[in-house]
Coordinates of C-alpha atoms and ligand atoms in Angstrom, one line a residue:
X842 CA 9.9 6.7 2.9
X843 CA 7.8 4.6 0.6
X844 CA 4.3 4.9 0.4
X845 CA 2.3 3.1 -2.5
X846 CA -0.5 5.1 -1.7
X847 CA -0.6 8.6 -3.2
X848 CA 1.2 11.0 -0.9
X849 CA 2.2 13.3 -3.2
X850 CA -1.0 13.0 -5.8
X851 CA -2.5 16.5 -4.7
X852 CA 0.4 18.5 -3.2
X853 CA 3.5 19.2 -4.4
X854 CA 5.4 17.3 -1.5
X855 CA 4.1 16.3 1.8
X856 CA 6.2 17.1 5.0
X857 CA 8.1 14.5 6.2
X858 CA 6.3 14.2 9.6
X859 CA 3.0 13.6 7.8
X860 CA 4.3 10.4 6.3
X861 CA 3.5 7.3 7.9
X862 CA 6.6 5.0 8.6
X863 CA 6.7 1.8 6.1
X864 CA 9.0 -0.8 4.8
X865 CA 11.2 1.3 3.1
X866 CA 12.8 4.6 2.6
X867 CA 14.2 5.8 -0.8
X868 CA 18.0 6.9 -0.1
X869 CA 18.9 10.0 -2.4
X870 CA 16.0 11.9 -2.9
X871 CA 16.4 13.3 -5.8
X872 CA 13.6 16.1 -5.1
X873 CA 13.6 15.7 -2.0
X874 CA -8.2 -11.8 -0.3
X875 CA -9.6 -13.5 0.5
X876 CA -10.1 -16.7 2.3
X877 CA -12.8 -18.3 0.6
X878 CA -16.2 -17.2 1.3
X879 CA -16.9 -16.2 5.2
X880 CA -18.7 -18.4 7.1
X881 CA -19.7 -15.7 10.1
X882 CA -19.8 -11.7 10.0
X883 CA -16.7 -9.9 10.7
X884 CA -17.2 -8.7 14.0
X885 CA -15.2 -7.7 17.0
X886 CA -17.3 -9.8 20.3
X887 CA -18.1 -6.6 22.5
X888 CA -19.8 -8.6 24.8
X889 CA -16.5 -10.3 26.6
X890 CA -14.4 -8.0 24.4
X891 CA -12.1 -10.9 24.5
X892 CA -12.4 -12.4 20.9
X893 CA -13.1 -11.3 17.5
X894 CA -14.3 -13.0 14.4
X895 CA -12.3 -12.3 11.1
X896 CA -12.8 -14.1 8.0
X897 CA -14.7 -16.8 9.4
X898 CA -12.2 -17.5 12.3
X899 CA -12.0 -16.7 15.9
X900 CA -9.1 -14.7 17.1
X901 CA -8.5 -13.9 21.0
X902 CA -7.6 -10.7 21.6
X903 CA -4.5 -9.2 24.2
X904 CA -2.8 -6.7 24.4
X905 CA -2.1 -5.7 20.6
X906 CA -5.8 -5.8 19.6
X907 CA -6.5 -2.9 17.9
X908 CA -8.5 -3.5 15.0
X909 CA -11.6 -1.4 15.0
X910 CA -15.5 -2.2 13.6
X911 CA -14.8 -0.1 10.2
X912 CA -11.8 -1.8 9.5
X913 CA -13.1 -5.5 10.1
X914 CA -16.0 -4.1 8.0
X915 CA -13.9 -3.9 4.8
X916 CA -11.7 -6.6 5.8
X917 CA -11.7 -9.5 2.7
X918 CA -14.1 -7.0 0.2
X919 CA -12.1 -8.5 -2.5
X920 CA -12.7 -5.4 -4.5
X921 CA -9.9 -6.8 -7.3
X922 CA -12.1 -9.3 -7.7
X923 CA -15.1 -7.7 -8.5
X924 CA -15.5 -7.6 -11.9
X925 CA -16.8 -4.1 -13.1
X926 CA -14.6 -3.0 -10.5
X927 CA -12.1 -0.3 -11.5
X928 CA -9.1 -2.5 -9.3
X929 CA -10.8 -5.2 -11.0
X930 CA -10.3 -3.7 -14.4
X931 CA -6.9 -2.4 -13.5
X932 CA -5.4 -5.9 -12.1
X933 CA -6.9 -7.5 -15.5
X934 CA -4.9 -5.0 -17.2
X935 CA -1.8 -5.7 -15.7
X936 CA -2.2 -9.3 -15.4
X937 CA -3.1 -9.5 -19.5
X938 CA -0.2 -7.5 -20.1
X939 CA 2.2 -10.0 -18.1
X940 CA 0.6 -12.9 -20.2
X941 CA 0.9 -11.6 -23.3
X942 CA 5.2 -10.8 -22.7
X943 CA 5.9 -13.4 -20.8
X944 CA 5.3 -17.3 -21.5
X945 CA 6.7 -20.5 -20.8
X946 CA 6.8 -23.1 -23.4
X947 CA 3.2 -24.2 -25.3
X948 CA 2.7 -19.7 -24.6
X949 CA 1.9 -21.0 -21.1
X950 CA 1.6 -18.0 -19.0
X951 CA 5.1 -17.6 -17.2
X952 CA 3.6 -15.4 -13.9
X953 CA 1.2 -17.5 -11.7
X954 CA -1.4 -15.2 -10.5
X955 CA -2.5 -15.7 -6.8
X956 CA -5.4 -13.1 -5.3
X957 CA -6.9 -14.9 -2.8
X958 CA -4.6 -15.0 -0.2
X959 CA -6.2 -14.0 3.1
X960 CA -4.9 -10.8 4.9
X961 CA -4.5 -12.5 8.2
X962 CA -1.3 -13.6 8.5
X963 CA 1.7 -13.9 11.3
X964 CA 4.4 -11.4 11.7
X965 CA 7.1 -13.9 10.7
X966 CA 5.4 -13.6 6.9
X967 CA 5.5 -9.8 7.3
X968 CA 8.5 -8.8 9.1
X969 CA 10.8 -11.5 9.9
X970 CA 10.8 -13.5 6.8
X971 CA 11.6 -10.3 4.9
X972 CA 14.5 -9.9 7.2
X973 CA 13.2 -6.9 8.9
X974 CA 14.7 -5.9 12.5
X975 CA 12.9 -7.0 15.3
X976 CA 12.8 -3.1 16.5
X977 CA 12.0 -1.6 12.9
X978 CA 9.3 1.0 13.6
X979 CA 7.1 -0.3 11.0
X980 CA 6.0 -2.9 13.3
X981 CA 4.5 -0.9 15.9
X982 CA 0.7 -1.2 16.8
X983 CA 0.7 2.7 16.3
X984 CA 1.2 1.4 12.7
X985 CA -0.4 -2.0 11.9
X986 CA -3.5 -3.8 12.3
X987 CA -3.1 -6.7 15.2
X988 CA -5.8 -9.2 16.1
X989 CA -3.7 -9.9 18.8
X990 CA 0.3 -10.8 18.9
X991 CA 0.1 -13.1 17.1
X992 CA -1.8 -12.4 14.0
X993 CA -2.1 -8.8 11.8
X994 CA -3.8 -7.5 8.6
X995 CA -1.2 -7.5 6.3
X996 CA 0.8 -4.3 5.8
X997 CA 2.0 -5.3 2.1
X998 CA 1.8 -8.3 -0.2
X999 CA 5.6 -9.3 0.2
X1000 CA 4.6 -10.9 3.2
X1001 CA 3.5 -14.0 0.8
X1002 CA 6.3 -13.7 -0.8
X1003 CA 8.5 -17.0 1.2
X1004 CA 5.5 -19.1 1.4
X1005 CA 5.1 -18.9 -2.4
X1006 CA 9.0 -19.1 -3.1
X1007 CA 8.8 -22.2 -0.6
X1008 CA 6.2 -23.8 -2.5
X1009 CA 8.4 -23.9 -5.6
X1010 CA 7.0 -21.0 -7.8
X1011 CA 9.8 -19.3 -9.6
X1012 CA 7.3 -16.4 -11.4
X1013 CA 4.3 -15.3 -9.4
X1014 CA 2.3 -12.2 -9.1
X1015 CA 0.3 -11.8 -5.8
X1016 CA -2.8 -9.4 -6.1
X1017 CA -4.7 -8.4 -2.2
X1018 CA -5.7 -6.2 0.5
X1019 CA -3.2 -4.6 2.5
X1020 CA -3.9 -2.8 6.0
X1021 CA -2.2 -0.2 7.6
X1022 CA -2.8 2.9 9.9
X1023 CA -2.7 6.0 8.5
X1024 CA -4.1 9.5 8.3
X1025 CA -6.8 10.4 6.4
X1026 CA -7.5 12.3 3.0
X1027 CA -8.0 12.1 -0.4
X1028 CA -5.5 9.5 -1.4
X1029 CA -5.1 7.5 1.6
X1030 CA -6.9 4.8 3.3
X1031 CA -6.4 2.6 5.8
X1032 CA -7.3 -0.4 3.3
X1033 CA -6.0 -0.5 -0.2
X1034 CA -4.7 -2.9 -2.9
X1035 CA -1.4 -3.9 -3.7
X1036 CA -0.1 -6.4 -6.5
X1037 CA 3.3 -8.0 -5.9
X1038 CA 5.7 -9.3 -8.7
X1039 CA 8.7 -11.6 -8.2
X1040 CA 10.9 -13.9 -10.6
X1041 CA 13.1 -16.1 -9.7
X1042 CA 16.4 -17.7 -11.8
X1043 CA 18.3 -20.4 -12.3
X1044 CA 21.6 -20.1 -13.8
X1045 CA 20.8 -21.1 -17.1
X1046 CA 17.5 -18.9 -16.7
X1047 CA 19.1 -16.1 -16.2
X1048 CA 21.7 -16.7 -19.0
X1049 CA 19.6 -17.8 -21.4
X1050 CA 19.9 -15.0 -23.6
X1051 CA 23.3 -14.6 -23.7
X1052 CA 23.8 -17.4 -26.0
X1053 CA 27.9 -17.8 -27.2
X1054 CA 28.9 -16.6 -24.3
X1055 CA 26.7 -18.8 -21.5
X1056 CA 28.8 -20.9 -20.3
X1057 CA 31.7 -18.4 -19.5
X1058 CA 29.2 -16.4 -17.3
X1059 CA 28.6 -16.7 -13.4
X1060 CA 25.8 -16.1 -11.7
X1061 CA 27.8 -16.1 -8.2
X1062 CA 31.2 -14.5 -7.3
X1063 CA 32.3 -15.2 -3.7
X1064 CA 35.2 -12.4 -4.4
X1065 CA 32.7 -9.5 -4.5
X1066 CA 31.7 -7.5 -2.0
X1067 CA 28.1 -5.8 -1.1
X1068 CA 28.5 -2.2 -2.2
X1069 CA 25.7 0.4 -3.4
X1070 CA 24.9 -1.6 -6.8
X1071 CA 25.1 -5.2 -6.1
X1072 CA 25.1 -7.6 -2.8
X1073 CA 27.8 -9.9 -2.1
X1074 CA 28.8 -12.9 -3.6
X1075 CA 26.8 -11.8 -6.9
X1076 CA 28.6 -11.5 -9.9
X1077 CA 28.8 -8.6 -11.8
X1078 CA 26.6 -9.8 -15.0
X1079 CA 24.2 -10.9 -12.3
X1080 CA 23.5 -7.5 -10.6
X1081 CA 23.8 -6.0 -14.3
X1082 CA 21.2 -8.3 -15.9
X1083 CA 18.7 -8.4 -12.9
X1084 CA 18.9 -5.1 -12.6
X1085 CA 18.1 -4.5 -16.2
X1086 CA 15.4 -7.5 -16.6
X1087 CA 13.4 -5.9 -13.7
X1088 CA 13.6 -2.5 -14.6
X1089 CA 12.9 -3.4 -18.4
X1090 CA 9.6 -5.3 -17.2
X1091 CA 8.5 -2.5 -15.0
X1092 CA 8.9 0.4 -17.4
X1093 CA 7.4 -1.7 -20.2
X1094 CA 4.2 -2.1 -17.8
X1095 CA 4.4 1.5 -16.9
X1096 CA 4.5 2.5 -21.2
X1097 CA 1.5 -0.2 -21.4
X1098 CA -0.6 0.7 -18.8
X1099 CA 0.2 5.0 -19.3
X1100 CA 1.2 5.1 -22.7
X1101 CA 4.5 5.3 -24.4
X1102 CA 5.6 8.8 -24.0
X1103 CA 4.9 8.7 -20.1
X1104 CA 8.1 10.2 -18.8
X1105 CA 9.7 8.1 -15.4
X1106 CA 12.9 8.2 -13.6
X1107 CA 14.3 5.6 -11.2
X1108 CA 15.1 6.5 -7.8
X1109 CA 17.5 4.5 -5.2
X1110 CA 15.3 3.6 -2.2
X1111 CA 16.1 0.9 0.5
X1112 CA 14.0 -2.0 1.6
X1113 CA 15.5 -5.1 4.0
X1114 CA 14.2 -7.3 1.7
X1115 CA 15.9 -6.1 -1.2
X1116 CA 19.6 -5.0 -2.5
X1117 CA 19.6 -2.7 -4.3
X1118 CA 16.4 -1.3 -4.5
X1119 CA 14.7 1.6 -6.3
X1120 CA 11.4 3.2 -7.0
X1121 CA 9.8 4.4 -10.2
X1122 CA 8.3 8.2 -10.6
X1123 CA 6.4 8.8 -13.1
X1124 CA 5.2 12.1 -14.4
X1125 CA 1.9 13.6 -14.2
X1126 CA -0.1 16.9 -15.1
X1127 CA -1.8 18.6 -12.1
X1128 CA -5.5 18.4 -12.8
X1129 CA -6.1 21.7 -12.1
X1130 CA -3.2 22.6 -14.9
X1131 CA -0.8 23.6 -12.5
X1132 CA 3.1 22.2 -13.1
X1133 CA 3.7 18.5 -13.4
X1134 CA 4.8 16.6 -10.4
X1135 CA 6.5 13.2 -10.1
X1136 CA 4.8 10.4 -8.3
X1137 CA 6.1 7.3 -6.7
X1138 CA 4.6 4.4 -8.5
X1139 CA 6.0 0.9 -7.3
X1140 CA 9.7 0.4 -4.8
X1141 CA 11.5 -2.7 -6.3
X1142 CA 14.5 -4.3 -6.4
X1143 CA 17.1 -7.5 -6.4
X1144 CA 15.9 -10.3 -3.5
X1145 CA 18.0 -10.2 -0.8
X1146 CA 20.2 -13.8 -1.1
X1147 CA 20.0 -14.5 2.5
X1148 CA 16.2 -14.4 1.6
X1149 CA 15.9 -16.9 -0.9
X1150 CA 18.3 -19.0 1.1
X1151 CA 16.2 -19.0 4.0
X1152 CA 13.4 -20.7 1.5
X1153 CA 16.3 -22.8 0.4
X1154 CA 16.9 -21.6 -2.8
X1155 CA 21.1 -20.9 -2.4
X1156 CA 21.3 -20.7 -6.1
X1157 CA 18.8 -18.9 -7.1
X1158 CA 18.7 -15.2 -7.4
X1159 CA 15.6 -12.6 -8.6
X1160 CA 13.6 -9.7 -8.6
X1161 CA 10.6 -8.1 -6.6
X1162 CA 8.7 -5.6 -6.8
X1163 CA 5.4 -4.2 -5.5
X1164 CA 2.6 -1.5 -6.9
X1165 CA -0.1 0.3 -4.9
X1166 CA -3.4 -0.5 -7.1
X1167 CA -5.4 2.6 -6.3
X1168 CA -2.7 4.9 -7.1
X1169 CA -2.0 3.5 -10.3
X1170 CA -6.0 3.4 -11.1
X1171 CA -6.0 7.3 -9.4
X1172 CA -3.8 8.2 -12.0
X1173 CA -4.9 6.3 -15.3
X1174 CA -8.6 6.7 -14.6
X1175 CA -8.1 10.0 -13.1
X1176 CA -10.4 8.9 -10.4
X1177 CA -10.0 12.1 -7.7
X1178 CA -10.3 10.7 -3.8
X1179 CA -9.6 6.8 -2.8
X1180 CA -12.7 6.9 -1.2
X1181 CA -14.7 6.5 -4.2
X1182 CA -12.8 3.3 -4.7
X1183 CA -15.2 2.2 -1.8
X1184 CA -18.4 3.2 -3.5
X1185 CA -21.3 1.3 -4.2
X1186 CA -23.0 4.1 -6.0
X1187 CA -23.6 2.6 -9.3
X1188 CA -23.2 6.2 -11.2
X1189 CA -19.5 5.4 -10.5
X1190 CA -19.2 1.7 -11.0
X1191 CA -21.0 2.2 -14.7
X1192 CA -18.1 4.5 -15.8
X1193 CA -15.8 1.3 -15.5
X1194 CA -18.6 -1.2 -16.5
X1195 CA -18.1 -1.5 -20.1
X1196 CA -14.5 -2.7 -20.7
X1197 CA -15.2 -4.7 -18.2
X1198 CA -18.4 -6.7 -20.0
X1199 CA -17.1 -10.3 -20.8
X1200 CA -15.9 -10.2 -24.4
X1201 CA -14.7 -6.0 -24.6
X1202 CA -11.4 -4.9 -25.1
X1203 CA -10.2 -4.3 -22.0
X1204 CA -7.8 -1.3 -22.6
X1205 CA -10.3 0.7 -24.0
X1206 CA -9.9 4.5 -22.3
X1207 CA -11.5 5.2 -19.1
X1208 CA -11.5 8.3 -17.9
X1209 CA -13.5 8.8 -14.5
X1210 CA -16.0 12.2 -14.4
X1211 CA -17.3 13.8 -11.1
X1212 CA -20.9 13.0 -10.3
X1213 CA -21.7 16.4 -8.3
X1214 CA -19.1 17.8 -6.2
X1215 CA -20.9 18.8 -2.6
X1216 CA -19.0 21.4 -0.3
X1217 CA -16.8 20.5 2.3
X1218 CA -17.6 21.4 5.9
X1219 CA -14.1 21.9 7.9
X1220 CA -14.3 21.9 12.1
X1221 CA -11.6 22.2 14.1
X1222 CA -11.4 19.9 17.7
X1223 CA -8.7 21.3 20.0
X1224 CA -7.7 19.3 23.5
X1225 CA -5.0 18.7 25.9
X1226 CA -3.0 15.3 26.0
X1227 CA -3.0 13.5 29.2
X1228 CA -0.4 14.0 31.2
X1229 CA 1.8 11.1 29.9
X1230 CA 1.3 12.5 26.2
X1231 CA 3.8 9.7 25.0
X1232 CA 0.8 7.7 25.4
X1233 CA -1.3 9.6 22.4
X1234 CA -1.0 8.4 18.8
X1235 CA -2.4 10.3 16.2
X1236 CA -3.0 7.3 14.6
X1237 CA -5.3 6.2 17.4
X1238 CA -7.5 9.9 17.3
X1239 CA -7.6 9.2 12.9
X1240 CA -9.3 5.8 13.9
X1241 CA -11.4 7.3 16.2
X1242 CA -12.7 9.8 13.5
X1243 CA -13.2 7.0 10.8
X1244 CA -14.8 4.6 12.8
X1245 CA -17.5 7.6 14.2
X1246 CA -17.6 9.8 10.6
X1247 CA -17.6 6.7 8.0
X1248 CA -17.4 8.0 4.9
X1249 CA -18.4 11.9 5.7
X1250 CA -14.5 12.4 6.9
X1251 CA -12.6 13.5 3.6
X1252 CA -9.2 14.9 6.0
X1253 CA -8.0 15.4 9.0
X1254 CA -5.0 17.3 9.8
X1255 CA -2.4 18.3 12.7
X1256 CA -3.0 21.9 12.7
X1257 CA -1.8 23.4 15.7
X1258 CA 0.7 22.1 18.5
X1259 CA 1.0 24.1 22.1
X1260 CA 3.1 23.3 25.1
X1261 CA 1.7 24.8 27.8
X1262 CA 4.4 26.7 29.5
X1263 CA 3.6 26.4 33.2
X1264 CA 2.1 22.6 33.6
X1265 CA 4.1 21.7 30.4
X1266 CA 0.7 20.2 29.3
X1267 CA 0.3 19.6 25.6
X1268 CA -2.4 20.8 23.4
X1269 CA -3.4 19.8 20.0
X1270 CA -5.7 21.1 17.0
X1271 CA -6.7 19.3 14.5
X1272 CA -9.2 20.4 11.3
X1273 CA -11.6 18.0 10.0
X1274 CA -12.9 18.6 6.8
X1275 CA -16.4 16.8 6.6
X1276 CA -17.6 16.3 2.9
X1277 CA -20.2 13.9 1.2
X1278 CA -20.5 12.5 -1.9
X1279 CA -23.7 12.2 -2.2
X1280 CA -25.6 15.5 -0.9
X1281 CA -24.6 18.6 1.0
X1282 CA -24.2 18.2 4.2
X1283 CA -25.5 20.7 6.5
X1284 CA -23.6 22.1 9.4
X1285 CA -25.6 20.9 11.9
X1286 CA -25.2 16.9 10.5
X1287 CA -21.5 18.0 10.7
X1288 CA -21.7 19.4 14.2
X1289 CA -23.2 16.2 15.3
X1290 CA -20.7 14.2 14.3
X1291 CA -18.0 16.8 15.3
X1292 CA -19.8 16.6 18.9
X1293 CA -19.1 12.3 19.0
X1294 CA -16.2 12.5 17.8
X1295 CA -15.2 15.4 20.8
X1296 CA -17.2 13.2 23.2
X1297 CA -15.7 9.8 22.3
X1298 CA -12.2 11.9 22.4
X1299 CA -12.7 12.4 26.0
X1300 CA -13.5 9.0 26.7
X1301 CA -11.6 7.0 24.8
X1302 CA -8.2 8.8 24.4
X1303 CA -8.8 10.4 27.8
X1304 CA -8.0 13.8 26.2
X1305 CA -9.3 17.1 27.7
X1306 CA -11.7 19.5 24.9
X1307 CA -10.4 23.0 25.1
Ligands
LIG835 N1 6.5 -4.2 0.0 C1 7.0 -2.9 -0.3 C2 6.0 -1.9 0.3 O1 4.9 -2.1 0.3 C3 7.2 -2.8 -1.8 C4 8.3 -3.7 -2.4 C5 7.9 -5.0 -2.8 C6 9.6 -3.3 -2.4 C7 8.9 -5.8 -3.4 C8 10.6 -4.1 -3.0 C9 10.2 -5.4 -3.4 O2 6.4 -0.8 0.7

């Protein structure tokens, strides 16, 4: 199961039921925008309840609505575009690092960078245009953002990637803010950043290189069949020298951005959109000196054909791939909890400000040092489901808890499960750990937030409080 934020940053490997279902899985384990400015506030329209305002636009809501106040709060922040902003200084990084590798002719820069893309968009550009199954879970409300049935935050920037192969790019990287549901701790968030690669080539484009022996290459081979390493009806140079100009761009970003001893290994993963697909670990230290771990970094792989023909281009083929911003910046800044990616507290913005100044070298070192560390303050809520417990997502309860605690929530966890054995009701306990980071917080702050949160249970999930 891919997930570009950091599931595995802090613990050695999550269990699988924690992990939220996304777009793809990996296959052999091998351990295991904006918009323009906005005219009107974000707001959902409590009044009628009936329509919300996203982004300058009105959106009625149905059935599927389930965006809530914090969310449309951060919707459109445009943090990558912030500059002084450690995604702001991490996208230049990358971007400058794509420019300075790859040019077209006059050293015209090759990728064509697009980050301001708004994060409203239909689910033919997330799902079906990607060729993912109308039933794929990945698509349920317990999961995504919906304004309504029509419309959805974005759950990853691939969903531009049709409009912007329709258009007639051939090299484009797409930098935005992706949305989906989640649960809550130190390296995920329901918002975060992604940045999307894909190349496109022609027949001569891809063969460029190969000089004396151009013209005898193919790039298509009706005889061949899809099998693990290539699709069907690619030749075999064509699967071999996508597979190696996409991995070659990818570590070389990885060696640029982490240095080049970094150690990585690729991993086969699956993705509809892609055949074959992988994702790249790299290798980090614990922070607390413990053994090193490998961490996903980016999934990847060779565009599905029946994809770029649907944007009629039947003789093309390329590569995609996409990167989760904040865990790349976790890891080279050493920046602890994604939260303080949200910050406005200027002690952390100034540790980022001054590669950032107009003029400075960019890739001079960054690392990121704790301002105070507070103590946490962990509660438990038990309660019973309702009697139709199909009806309860965590998802819904983690909301819940982030749009009453804000920022004072650093984790909630499923703790304790408990079928009672006579009614067969079923009971649940989760731990909240409450933490600031910017005082201590005293329990009795805590236990007035624990208390909403209880009450606003009751009401709104129609739970029972033990
Ligand atoms: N969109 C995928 C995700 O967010 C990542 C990806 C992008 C994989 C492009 C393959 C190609 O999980």
């Amino acid at each position: 199961c891919l997930l570009l934020q950091s599931c595995r940053l802090h613990s050695k490997r999550l269990p699988l039921s924690r992990l939220p279902v996304i777009y793809g899985h990996r296959l052999a384990s091998t351990d295991s925008g904006s918009s323009g400015g906005n005219a009107a506030p974000n707001r959902l329209n409590n009044a009628s309840a009936k329509s919300l305002f996203l982004c300058g636009q009105e959106f009625e809501s149905d059935d599927y609505t389930n965006l809530t106040d914090r969310i449309i709060e951060q919707v459109n922040c445009g943090l990558h575009r912030q500059r002084g902003h450690p995604l702001w200084l991490l996208t230049n990084r990358i971007v400058g690092h794509f420019n300075a590798n790859y040019t077209r002719s006059r050293s015209r820069p090759l990728f064509t960078v697009v980050d301001n893309l708004s994060p409203i968009v239909t689910p033919e550009q997330n799902f079906d245009s990607l060729l993912i199954p109308a039933d794929h879970p990945s698509r349920r409300p317990s999961d995504v953002y919906y304004l309504n049935r029509g419309r959805l935050l974005r759950g990853h920037t691939s969903a531009h990637q049709c409009d912007l192969l329709r258009q007639g790019l051939d090299a484009f990287l797409v930098v935005g803010d992706v949305y989906r549901r989640d649960e809550i701790d130190r390296s995920h968030f329901p918002v975060f950043h992604q940045v999307e690669g894909v190349r496109i080539y022609s027949q001569e484009q891809l063969f460029a290189g190969a000089k004396d022996s151009a013209d005898s290459l193919r790039m298509f081979d009706r005889s061949r069949n899809r099998t693990d390493e290539q699709q069907a009806g690619h030749s075999v140079e064509t699967s071999k020298l996508l597979e190696h100009e996409l991995k070659s761009c990818l570590e070389g970003l990885a060696r640029r951005l982490f240095g080049s001893s970094i150690a990585y290994r690729w991993v086969p993963a699956y993705f509809p959109f892609t055949h074959p697909s992988w994702e790249l670990e790299v290798r980090h230290s614990q922070s607390d000196g413990g053994e090193a771990d490998w961490m996903e970094m980016l999934g990847c792989g060779i565009v599905e054909q029946r994809l770029l023909d649907g944007c009629g281009l039947p003789n093309r083929t390329g590569w995609a791939f996409g990167l989760g911003l904040e865990r790349w910046a976790m890891q080279l800044f050493s920046v602890p909890d994604i939260r303080l990616f949200w910050s406005k507290d200027p002690a952390f913005l100034a540790q980022f400000a001054q590669p950032c100044q107009p003029g400075a070298d960019l890739w001079q070192p960054v690392q990121y040092k704790p301002i105070s560390v507070y103590p946490p303050c962990p509660m438990d809520l038990s309660f019973w489901l309702p009697a139709a417990d199909a009806s309860f997502h965590s998802n819904d309860f983690y909301d819940l808890v982030r749009s009453i605690a804000g920022d004072l929530v650093e984790q909630v966890s499923l703790i304790d499960e408990f079928r009672h054995p006579k009614d067969g009701r079923m009971s649940l306990c989760y731990r909240i750990v409450y933490r600031s980071h910017e005082r201590t917080l005293t329990s009795e702050e805590a236990r007035t937030v624990h208390d909403q949160i209880a009450k606003s249970a009751v009401t709104r999930l129609a739970v029972q409080i033990r």
